[in-house]
């Protein structure tokens, strides 16, 4: 059931609020062992939901929360051994906002360590599994929340998206995943990965639900300085012009995804929507630019886990030297992928290499934003595939970081340019969902939802 449908049933007294929560609990009990979607489950959710006012916009919404978002008094691990026993000292702004708007939390979702990965296999707490086929990954890094929504363990989720971590797992699990415009949603209380890309976004089972959640969580917050008071632009359209970029259908995309998305595009056209081919010429440089900037920011953000305030220091005898303290904490606390990125990012930022890597990548980032700016002069929304492949098998790509990183090829561009982007199911191949992605210009969430709702209707028929 969507949030919308749940609310209708609650308001008509067809179901009681505590039943909503208890049905999710029984599903979790039945399935979580196998799927490993949740790292912790909150027993008080049933009491919480009874206290909520039924007029609130998120009444009846039961959320899984990615484990890099702070809920006061609860453990928050970011999927890492280094934070295994860390208890959040305050609530993230999104948590406050969801609560104020009537939503409740049922548990914390598994994730790749510090949100670094595309399969949830980099979690210290073991991989999550795709509920459609448990031999496959649910995508990542917010794989736990995506799997939980897809499997009916909650009716919404909150994740973070730095390069696709909401949209890619949503596509792999057959649900909706939305990354808002950079600066639309506060990240106060969200553990930082790459701060110039990070954005919080919802998982839902329909586009309308994503819009309901977005309306509740967005807005300026003095505790996150990149949030702005530019409110979502109010734009109403009767019809829209949709651009399909040629660069997203070239090498690297699997035949299954290509066929399904091409069919979805032609169905949109047949339904009377104006569709045109467009070009985003710098697309091929997007992933390398993302990798450099992301790793650079990761190396800076992860520097705080030095054992002084966060780390494993309380569990072992005090280190004698600062060097030993680092080895004890960072050497033991971080997994392979985190270490790989810290090393790469430190290198890219080092004297003598900074211009060649970091500055160059930033220039490419500007060119990518410019490509989009020009495209949005011609079209209202852009339609692309969400991922290059169907969900892959657990273990298939974990030893090959390059192959793993290629999963993000279609999603990183929105983070580089700060655009809002949503993924939703557009078809099926070999019994797996295929996701499409819709992008709009900055703060044009109105157009984005209008387009995505239109497409959702067409593809559901
Ligand atoms: N999969 C991407 C990465 O590993 C994106 C991660 C994210 O969005 N948090 O960098």
Short mmCIF file of C-alpha atoms and ligand atoms in Angstrom, two decimals:
data_model
loop_
_atom_site.label_atom_id
_atom_site.label_comp_id
_atom_site.label_asym_id
_atom_site.label_seq_id
_atom_site.Cartn_x
_atom_site.Cartn_y
_atom_site.Cartn_z
CA UNK A 1 0.00 0.00 0.00
CA UNK A 2 1.15 3.53 -0.72
CA UNK A 3 1.09 6.22 1.99
CA UNK A 4 -1.88 7.75 0.21
CA UNK A 5 -3.84 4.47 0.24
CA UNK A 6 -2.94 3.82 3.88
CA UNK A 7 -4.22 7.26 4.85
CA UNK A 8 -7.52 6.70 3.09
CA UNK A 9 -8.07 3.40 4.88
CA UNK A 10 -7.11 4.94 8.23
CA UNK A 11 -9.43 7.88 7.79
CA UNK A 12 -12.32 5.63 6.84
CA UNK A 13 -11.54 3.52 9.95
CA UNK A 14 -11.09 0.42 7.80
CA UNK A 15 -7.84 -0.21 9.64
CA UNK A 16 -6.40 0.98 12.95
CA UNK A 17 -3.07 2.81 13.04
CA UNK A 18 -1.41 0.14 15.19
CA UNK A 19 -2.42 -2.50 12.62
CA UNK A 20 -0.42 -0.68 9.99
CA UNK A 21 2.68 -0.96 12.13
CA UNK A 22 2.02 -4.52 13.29
CA UNK A 23 1.61 -5.77 9.72
CA UNK A 24 5.01 -4.30 8.91
CA UNK A 25 6.48 -5.88 12.04
CA UNK A 26 5.26 -9.32 11.07
CA UNK A 27 6.70 -8.92 7.60
CA UNK A 28 10.03 -7.86 9.11
CA UNK A 29 9.97 -10.85 11.41
CA UNK A 30 9.25 -13.18 8.54
CA UNK A 31 11.73 -11.77 6.05
CA UNK A 32 14.47 -9.67 7.58
CA UNK A 33 16.69 -12.61 8.53
CA UNK A 34 17.02 -13.45 4.88
CA UNK A 35 17.02 -9.95 3.37
CA UNK A 36 19.00 -8.13 6.08
CA UNK A 37 17.28 -4.87 5.25
CA UNK A 38 17.21 -3.61 8.85
CA UNK A 39 20.14 -3.15 11.23
CA UNK A 40 17.79 -2.23 14.08
CA UNK A 41 14.02 -2.25 14.59
CA UNK A 42 12.06 0.13 16.82
CA UNK A 43 9.42 -1.58 18.95
CA UNK A 44 7.80 1.72 19.96
CA UNK A 45 6.54 2.49 16.43
CA UNK A 46 3.06 1.13 17.23
CA UNK A 47 2.70 3.47 20.22
CA UNK A 48 4.02 6.39 18.25
CA UNK A 49 1.56 6.02 15.39
CA UNK A 50 -1.40 6.03 17.79
CA UNK A 51 -0.38 9.47 19.05
CA UNK A 52 -0.40 11.11 15.62
CA UNK A 53 -3.03 13.53 14.39
CA UNK A 54 -4.79 12.09 11.34
CA UNK A 55 -4.84 15.46 9.61
CA UNK A 56 -1.05 15.54 9.28
CA UNK A 57 0.34 15.01 5.76
CA UNK A 58 2.50 12.00 6.71
CA UNK A 59 -0.10 10.32 8.90
CA UNK A 60 0.16 6.56 8.36
CA UNK A 61 3.63 6.77 6.84
CA UNK A 62 6.01 4.23 8.39
CA UNK A 63 9.64 4.86 7.52
CA UNK A 64 12.85 2.89 7.39
CA UNK A 65 15.78 5.27 7.85
CA UNK A 66 19.20 4.71 6.32
CA UNK A 67 21.71 4.11 9.08
CA UNK A 68 23.70 7.28 8.35
CA UNK A 69 20.84 9.52 9.56
CA UNK A 70 20.75 10.35 13.27
CA UNK A 71 17.80 9.44 15.50
CA UNK A 72 18.44 10.56 19.07
CA UNK A 73 19.28 7.73 21.46
CA UNK A 74 19.51 5.12 18.70
CA UNK A 75 22.61 3.47 17.31
CA UNK A 76 23.87 5.01 14.06
CA UNK A 77 26.59 2.96 12.35
CA UNK A 78 26.79 4.24 8.77
CA UNK A 79 27.36 0.56 7.96
CA UNK A 80 30.84 0.77 9.49
CA UNK A 81 32.70 -1.08 12.22
CA UNK A 82 34.19 2.24 13.31
CA UNK A 83 30.72 3.45 14.44
CA UNK A 84 29.43 0.07 15.58
CA UNK A 85 28.60 1.39 19.07
CA UNK A 86 27.90 5.03 18.27
CA UNK A 87 24.65 6.39 19.74
CA UNK A 88 23.17 9.46 18.07
CA UNK A 89 23.12 12.47 20.45
CA UNK A 90 20.38 14.36 18.55
CA UNK A 91 17.78 14.04 15.79
CA UNK A 92 18.58 14.94 12.19
CA UNK A 93 16.40 17.74 10.79
CA UNK A 94 14.64 15.30 8.42
CA UNK A 95 13.77 13.11 11.39
CA UNK A 96 12.24 16.10 13.25
CA UNK A 97 10.30 17.10 10.15
CA UNK A 98 8.93 13.63 9.47
CA UNK A 99 7.81 13.34 13.09
CA UNK A 100 6.16 16.77 13.10
CA UNK A 101 4.32 15.84 9.92
CA UNK A 102 2.90 12.62 11.37
CA UNK A 103 5.35 9.95 10.17
CA UNK A 104 6.88 7.24 12.38
CA UNK A 105 10.10 5.19 12.21
CA UNK A 106 10.24 1.41 12.25
CA UNK A 107 14.00 0.83 12.00
CA UNK A 108 17.37 1.66 10.53
CA UNK A 109 18.26 0.45 7.03
CA UNK A 110 21.43 -1.42 6.11
CA UNK A 111 23.87 0.38 3.83
CA UNK A 112 27.30 0.31 2.24
CA UNK A 113 29.92 1.62 4.65
CA UNK A 114 29.66 5.42 4.80
CA UNK A 115 27.34 5.22 1.76
CA UNK A 116 30.16 4.07 -0.49
CA UNK A 117 29.00 1.38 -2.87
CA UNK A 118 26.32 0.30 -5.30
CA UNK A 119 25.25 -3.05 -3.86
CA UNK A 120 25.16 -2.84 -0.03
CA UNK A 121 27.88 -5.50 0.01
CA UNK A 122 30.27 -3.01 1.65
CA UNK A 123 28.28 -3.06 4.88
CA UNK A 124 30.22 -4.26 7.94
CA UNK A 125 26.95 -5.95 8.96
CA UNK A 126 26.72 -8.18 5.88
CA UNK A 127 24.98 -7.57 2.54
CA UNK A 128 21.28 -6.92 2.07
CA UNK A 129 19.48 -9.01 -0.52
CA UNK A 130 17.10 -8.11 -3.30
CA UNK A 131 13.60 -9.30 -2.29
CA UNK A 132 12.80 -10.15 -5.91
CA UNK A 133 15.67 -12.67 -6.01
CA UNK A 134 17.75 -13.12 -2.88
CA UNK A 135 20.79 -14.20 -4.89
CA UNK A 136 20.97 -10.65 -6.23
CA UNK A 137 21.93 -7.29 -4.77
CA UNK A 138 19.30 -4.70 -3.92
CA UNK A 139 21.64 -1.97 -5.20
CA UNK A 140 23.26 0.59 -2.98
CA UNK A 141 24.27 2.32 -1.01
CA UNK A 142 20.81 2.66 0.60
CA UNK A 143 19.99 -0.97 -0.29
CA UNK A 144 18.35 -1.80 3.06
CA UNK A 145 15.67 0.90 2.76
CA UNK A 146 14.99 0.07 -0.90
CA UNK A 147 14.56 -3.63 -0.11
CA UNK A 148 12.35 -2.84 2.91
CA UNK A 149 9.94 -0.72 0.86
CA UNK A 150 9.91 -3.21 -2.01
CA UNK A 151 9.20 -6.12 0.32
CA UNK A 152 6.40 -4.45 2.28
CA UNK A 153 8.31 -4.01 5.56
CA UNK A 154 7.41 -0.29 5.61
CA UNK A 155 5.65 2.06 3.22
CA UNK A 156 8.46 4.59 2.85
CA UNK A 157 12.17 5.01 3.40
CA UNK A 158 14.65 7.85 3.81
CA UNK A 159 18.07 7.51 2.21
CA UNK A 160 20.95 9.65 1.09
CA UNK A 161 22.06 10.10 -2.50
CA UNK A 162 25.60 11.23 -3.32
CA UNK A 163 25.95 9.64 -6.74
CA UNK A 164 22.78 7.59 -7.05
CA UNK A 165 22.38 5.83 -3.71
CA UNK A 166 18.63 6.40 -3.56
CA UNK A 167 17.81 6.15 -7.26
CA UNK A 168 19.92 3.10 -8.19
CA UNK A 169 18.67 0.74 -5.42
CA UNK A 170 15.11 1.96 -6.05
CA UNK A 171 15.50 0.89 -9.68
CA UNK A 172 16.95 -2.52 -8.71
CA UNK A 173 14.10 -3.20 -6.27
CA UNK A 174 11.26 -1.84 -8.44
CA UNK A 175 10.26 1.13 -6.27
CA UNK A 176 10.45 4.93 -6.63
CA UNK A 177 13.60 6.77 -5.51
CA UNK A 178 13.95 10.53 -5.50
CA UNK A 179 16.95 12.83 -5.10
CA UNK A 180 15.84 16.44 -4.57
CA UNK A 181 17.66 19.54 -5.85
CA UNK A 182 20.94 20.09 -3.96
CA UNK A 183 20.03 22.42 -1.10
CA UNK A 184 16.33 21.54 -0.99
CA UNK A 185 16.51 19.20 2.03
CA UNK A 186 18.60 19.74 5.16
CA UNK A 187 21.49 17.36 5.84
CA UNK A 188 21.90 18.37 9.46
CA UNK A 189 22.35 15.09 11.33
CA UNK A 190 23.21 13.11 8.21
CA UNK A 191 26.70 11.58 8.28
CA UNK A 192 28.59 13.29 5.46
CA UNK A 193 30.13 11.39 2.56
CA UNK A 194 30.88 13.94 -0.21
CA UNK A 195 29.33 17.16 0.97
CA UNK A 196 29.02 18.96 -2.35
CA UNK A 197 26.89 16.06 -3.67
CA UNK A 198 25.05 14.63 -0.63
CA UNK A 199 21.29 15.03 -0.59
CA UNK A 200 18.53 13.27 1.37
CA UNK A 201 15.65 11.66 -0.48
CA UNK A 202 12.72 9.25 -0.09
CA UNK A 203 11.92 5.70 -1.25
CA UNK A 204 8.24 5.15 -1.90
CA UNK A 205 5.98 2.88 -3.89
CA UNK A 206 4.64 5.65 -6.12
CA UNK A 207 5.57 9.10 -7.40
CA UNK A 208 2.76 10.84 -5.51
CA UNK A 209 4.12 9.50 -2.22
CA UNK A 210 7.58 10.84 -3.07
CA UNK A 211 6.02 14.25 -3.55
CA UNK A 212 4.15 14.05 -0.22
CA UNK A 213 7.37 13.18 1.61
CA UNK A 214 9.36 15.84 -0.22
CA UNK A 215 6.85 18.54 0.73
CA UNK A 216 7.24 17.54 4.37
CA UNK A 217 11.05 17.38 4.54
CA UNK A 218 12.23 20.22 2.28
CA UNK A 219 12.96 23.82 3.24
CA UNK A 220 15.61 26.10 4.68
CA UNK A 221 17.43 25.01 7.82
CA UNK A 222 19.89 27.30 9.58
CA UNK A 223 21.87 24.18 10.56
CA UNK A 224 22.66 23.28 6.92
CA UNK A 225 24.07 26.34 5.19
CA UNK A 226 23.46 25.07 1.65
CA UNK A 227 19.71 24.92 2.15
CA UNK A 228 18.05 27.93 0.62
CA UNK A 229 14.85 29.83 1.00
CA UNK A 230 14.25 29.49 -2.73
CA UNK A 231 11.05 27.61 -2.44
CA UNK A 232 10.13 25.03 -4.97
CA UNK A 233 9.17 26.92 -8.10
CA UNK A 234 5.45 26.79 -8.76
CA UNK A 235 5.07 25.86 -12.36
CA UNK A 236 1.92 24.43 -13.75
CA UNK A 237 1.95 22.87 -17.14
CA UNK A 238 -0.67 21.37 -19.36
CA UNK A 239 1.92 19.66 -21.47
CA UNK A 240 5.65 19.13 -21.34
CA UNK A 241 8.51 18.67 -23.74
CA UNK A 242 10.75 15.75 -22.90
CA UNK A 243 14.36 15.33 -24.01
CA UNK A 244 16.06 11.95 -24.42
CA UNK A 245 19.88 12.30 -24.41
CA UNK A 246 21.65 10.17 -27.03
CA UNK A 247 24.73 9.84 -24.81
CA UNK A 248 22.81 7.66 -22.32
CA UNK A 249 22.19 4.88 -24.83
CA UNK A 250 25.75 4.21 -25.93
CA UNK A 251 28.29 1.56 -24.91
CA UNK A 252 28.01 0.10 -21.44
CA UNK A 253 24.24 -0.19 -21.35
CA UNK A 254 22.92 -3.76 -21.42
CA UNK A 255 20.55 -4.84 -24.17
CA UNK A 256 17.80 -5.65 -21.68
CA UNK A 257 17.82 -2.17 -20.17
CA UNK A 258 18.21 -0.47 -23.53
CA UNK A 259 15.25 -2.31 -25.03
CA UNK A 260 12.98 -1.73 -22.03
CA UNK A 261 13.77 1.98 -21.77
CA UNK A 262 13.45 2.53 -25.53
CA UNK A 263 10.04 0.92 -25.38
CA UNK A 264 9.10 3.09 -22.40
CA UNK A 265 10.14 6.20 -24.34
CA UNK A 266 8.09 5.18 -27.34
CA UNK A 267 5.06 4.51 -25.11
CA UNK A 268 5.38 8.04 -23.74
CA UNK A 269 5.48 9.39 -27.27
CA UNK A 270 2.47 7.30 -28.32
CA UNK A 271 0.54 8.73 -25.38
CA UNK A 272 0.89 12.15 -26.98
CA UNK A 273 3.87 13.61 -25.07
CA UNK A 274 6.32 15.62 -27.17
CA UNK A 275 9.65 13.80 -27.11
CA UNK A 276 12.86 14.98 -28.75
CA UNK A 277 16.45 13.76 -28.98
CA UNK A 278 18.93 15.98 -27.16
CA UNK A 279 22.66 15.98 -26.54
CA UNK A 280 24.62 16.28 -23.32
CA UNK A 281 28.07 16.20 -24.90
CA UNK A 282 30.23 15.95 -21.74
CA UNK A 283 28.42 12.92 -20.33
CA UNK A 284 31.36 10.56 -20.90
CA UNK A 285 33.52 12.59 -18.47
CA UNK A 286 30.90 12.58 -15.71
CA UNK A 287 31.90 9.40 -13.90
CA UNK A 288 35.66 10.16 -13.76
CA UNK A 289 34.92 13.70 -12.54
CA UNK A 290 32.54 12.34 -9.91
CA UNK A 291 35.10 9.77 -8.72
CA UNK A 292 37.81 12.40 -8.17
CA UNK A 293 35.64 15.02 -6.45
CA UNK A 294 33.79 12.39 -4.40
CA UNK A 295 36.99 10.70 -3.18
CA UNK A 296 38.55 14.07 -2.34
CA UNK A 297 35.58 15.06 -0.22
CA UNK A 298 35.39 11.60 1.34
CA UNK A 299 39.04 11.85 2.43
CA UNK A 300 38.24 15.14 4.17
CA UNK A 301 34.94 14.01 5.73
CA UNK A 302 36.31 10.73 7.04
CA UNK A 303 39.29 12.43 8.68
CA UNK A 304 37.19 13.01 11.80
CA UNK A 305 37.13 9.28 12.61
CA UNK A 306 40.52 9.42 14.26
CA UNK A 307 39.67 7.80 17.56
CA UNK A 308 39.53 11.07 19.47
CA UNK A 309 35.78 11.56 19.42
CA UNK A 310 34.58 8.73 17.19
CA UNK A 311 36.09 5.33 16.87
CA UNK A 312 37.00 2.13 18.59
CA UNK A 313 39.17 3.68 21.32
CA UNK A 314 36.93 2.71 24.21
CA UNK A 315 37.21 -0.97 23.46
CA UNK A 316 40.92 -1.42 23.61
CA UNK A 317 43.86 -0.37 25.78
CA UNK A 318 44.81 3.27 25.23
CA UNK A 319 47.31 3.76 22.41
CA UNK A 320 50.78 4.95 23.41
CA UNK A 321 51.38 7.15 20.38
CA UNK A 322 49.13 9.08 18.03
CA UNK A 323 50.29 6.82 15.21
CA UNK A 324 49.15 3.75 17.12
CA UNK A 325 45.83 5.42 17.82
CA UNK A 326 45.28 5.90 14.09
CA UNK A 327 46.29 2.36 13.27
CA UNK A 328 43.99 1.00 15.97
CA UNK A 329 41.03 3.06 14.91
CA UNK A 330 41.26 3.73 11.20
CA UNK A 331 43.25 0.65 10.31
CA UNK A 332 40.78 -1.63 12.02
CA UNK A 333 37.63 0.41 11.80
CA UNK A 334 37.41 1.13 8.07
CA UNK A 335 36.67 -1.44 5.39
CA UNK A 336 38.50 -1.85 2.08
CA UNK A 337 36.38 0.48 -0.04
CA UNK A 338 36.56 3.31 2.51
CA UNK A 339 40.35 2.97 2.66
CA UNK A 340 40.62 2.88 -1.13
CA UNK A 341 38.69 6.14 -1.42
CA UNK A 342 40.56 7.89 1.40
CA UNK A 343 43.86 7.05 -0.30
CA UNK A 344 42.65 8.14 -3.76
CA UNK A 345 41.14 11.37 -2.45
CA UNK A 346 44.19 12.27 -0.39
CA UNK A 347 46.31 11.74 -3.49
CA UNK A 348 44.03 13.85 -5.71
CA UNK A 349 44.20 16.73 -3.23
CA UNK A 350 47.94 16.58 -2.63
CA UNK A 351 50.38 19.32 -3.67
CA UNK A 352 51.47 18.81 -7.26
CA UNK A 353 48.41 16.75 -8.21
CA UNK A 354 45.62 19.04 -7.08
CA UNK A 355 45.48 20.98 -10.39
CA UNK A 356 45.75 17.89 -12.55
CA UNK A 357 42.95 16.01 -10.79
CA UNK A 358 40.73 17.98 -8.44
CA UNK A 359 40.68 21.28 -10.34
CA UNK A 360 40.28 19.52 -13.69
CA UNK A 361 37.37 17.51 -12.33
CA UNK A 362 35.71 20.69 -11.05
CA UNK A 363 36.01 22.21 -14.53
CA UNK A 364 34.33 19.16 -16.02
CA UNK A 365 31.61 19.49 -13.40
CA UNK A 366 30.89 23.04 -14.66
CA UNK A 367 30.71 21.80 -18.26
CA UNK A 368 28.22 19.10 -17.26
CA UNK A 369 26.05 21.67 -15.47
CA UNK A 370 26.26 23.85 -18.59
CA UNK A 371 25.15 20.96 -20.84
CA UNK A 372 22.04 20.57 -18.68
CA UNK A 373 21.38 24.33 -18.57
CA UNK A 374 21.37 24.40 -22.36
CA UNK A 375 19.15 21.33 -22.59
CA UNK A 376 16.63 22.84 -20.18
CA UNK A 377 16.41 25.80 -22.55
CA UNK A 378 14.80 23.39 -25.01
CA UNK A 379 12.96 20.81 -22.89
CA UNK A 380 11.18 20.73 -19.52
CA UNK A 381 12.31 17.29 -18.41
CA UNK A 382 14.91 14.71 -19.41
CA UNK A 383 14.23 10.98 -19.58
CA UNK A 384 17.04 8.40 -19.28
CA UNK A 385 17.69 4.85 -18.09
CA UNK A 386 18.32 4.64 -14.31
CA UNK A 387 21.01 1.95 -14.36
CA UNK A 388 23.04 0.31 -17.12
CA UNK A 389 22.16 -3.27 -16.08
CA UNK A 390 19.56 -5.39 -14.32
CA UNK A 391 20.29 -6.18 -10.63
CA UNK A 392 23.49 -8.22 -10.56
CA UNK A 393 24.38 -11.25 -8.43
CA UNK A 394 25.84 -10.94 -4.95
CA UNK A 395 29.61 -11.34 -5.32
CA UNK A 396 29.59 -10.62 -9.05
CA UNK A 397 31.23 -7.18 -8.91
CA UNK A 398 32.63 -6.85 -5.42
CA UNK A 399 36.18 -7.75 -6.50
CA UNK A 400 36.08 -5.33 -9.43
CA UNK A 401 35.62 -1.75 -8.14
CA UNK A 402 35.59 -0.30 -11.64
CA UNK A 403 32.67 -2.49 -12.73
CA UNK A 404 30.88 -1.61 -9.50
CA UNK A 405 31.39 2.12 -10.01
CA UNK A 406 30.00 1.88 -13.55
CA UNK A 407 26.58 1.14 -12.00
CA UNK A 408 26.35 4.85 -11.23
CA UNK A 409 27.05 6.08 -14.72
CA UNK A 410 23.52 7.43 -15.31
CA UNK A 411 22.89 8.82 -11.84
CA UNK A 412 26.05 10.82 -10.98
CA UNK A 413 25.30 13.60 -13.48
CA UNK A 414 22.36 14.87 -11.39
CA UNK A 415 24.66 15.13 -8.34
CA UNK A 416 27.38 16.88 -10.34
CA UNK A 417 24.86 19.47 -11.56
CA UNK A 418 22.76 19.60 -8.36
CA UNK A 419 19.57 18.66 -10.21
CA UNK A 420 16.46 16.91 -8.91
CA UNK A 421 16.06 13.40 -10.34
CA UNK A 422 13.67 10.54 -9.74
CA UNK A 423 13.73 6.88 -10.77
CA UNK A 424 10.65 4.74 -11.24
CA UNK A 425 9.87 1.36 -12.78
CA UNK A 426 9.25 1.61 -16.54
CA UNK A 427 9.12 -2.04 -17.57
CA UNK A 428 10.38 -5.54 -16.90
CA UNK A 429 13.02 -7.85 -18.32
CA UNK A 430 13.59 -11.46 -17.22
CA UNK A 431 11.19 -10.81 -14.32
CA UNK A 432 13.34 -7.94 -13.01
CA UNK A 433 12.16 -4.35 -12.89
CA UNK A 434 13.82 -1.84 -15.21
CA UNK A 435 14.05 1.72 -13.96
CA UNK A 436 13.80 4.99 -15.85
CA UNK A 437 15.12 8.30 -14.56
CA UNK A 438 13.47 11.71 -14.97
CA UNK A 439 15.51 14.89 -14.42
CA UNK A 440 14.46 18.54 -14.25
CA UNK A 441 16.21 21.88 -13.77
CA UNK A 442 17.21 23.03 -10.27
CA UNK A 443 14.23 23.61 -7.96
CA UNK A 444 11.84 22.53 -10.71
CA UNK A 445 10.44 19.68 -8.60
CA UNK A 446 6.94 20.69 -9.76
CA UNK A 447 7.77 19.83 -13.35
CA UNK A 448 9.65 16.71 -12.27
CA UNK A 449 6.67 15.29 -10.37
CA UNK A 450 4.24 16.31 -13.09
CA UNK A 451 6.30 14.45 -15.71
CA UNK A 452 7.02 11.42 -13.51
CA UNK A 453 3.34 10.99 -12.57
CA UNK A 454 2.38 11.18 -16.21
CA UNK A 455 4.94 8.53 -17.19
CA UNK A 456 4.02 6.31 -14.25
CA UNK A 457 0.43 6.21 -15.47
CA UNK A 458 1.49 5.35 -19.02
CA UNK A 459 3.90 2.60 -17.94
CA UNK A 460 1.48 1.01 -15.53
CA UNK A 461 -1.03 0.33 -18.27
N1 LIG B 1 27.47 4.25 -5.66
C1 LIG B 1 28.03 5.58 -5.58
C2 LIG B 1 29.35 5.56 -4.87
O1 LIG B 1 29.71 4.53 -4.36
C3 LIG B 1 27.07 6.52 -4.98
C4 LIG B 1 27.04 6.46 -3.50
C5 LIG B 1 25.99 7.35 -2.91
O2 LIG B 1 25.17 7.94 -3.61
N2 LIG B 1 26.06 7.49 -1.62
O3 LIG B 1 30.03 6.54 -4.84
#
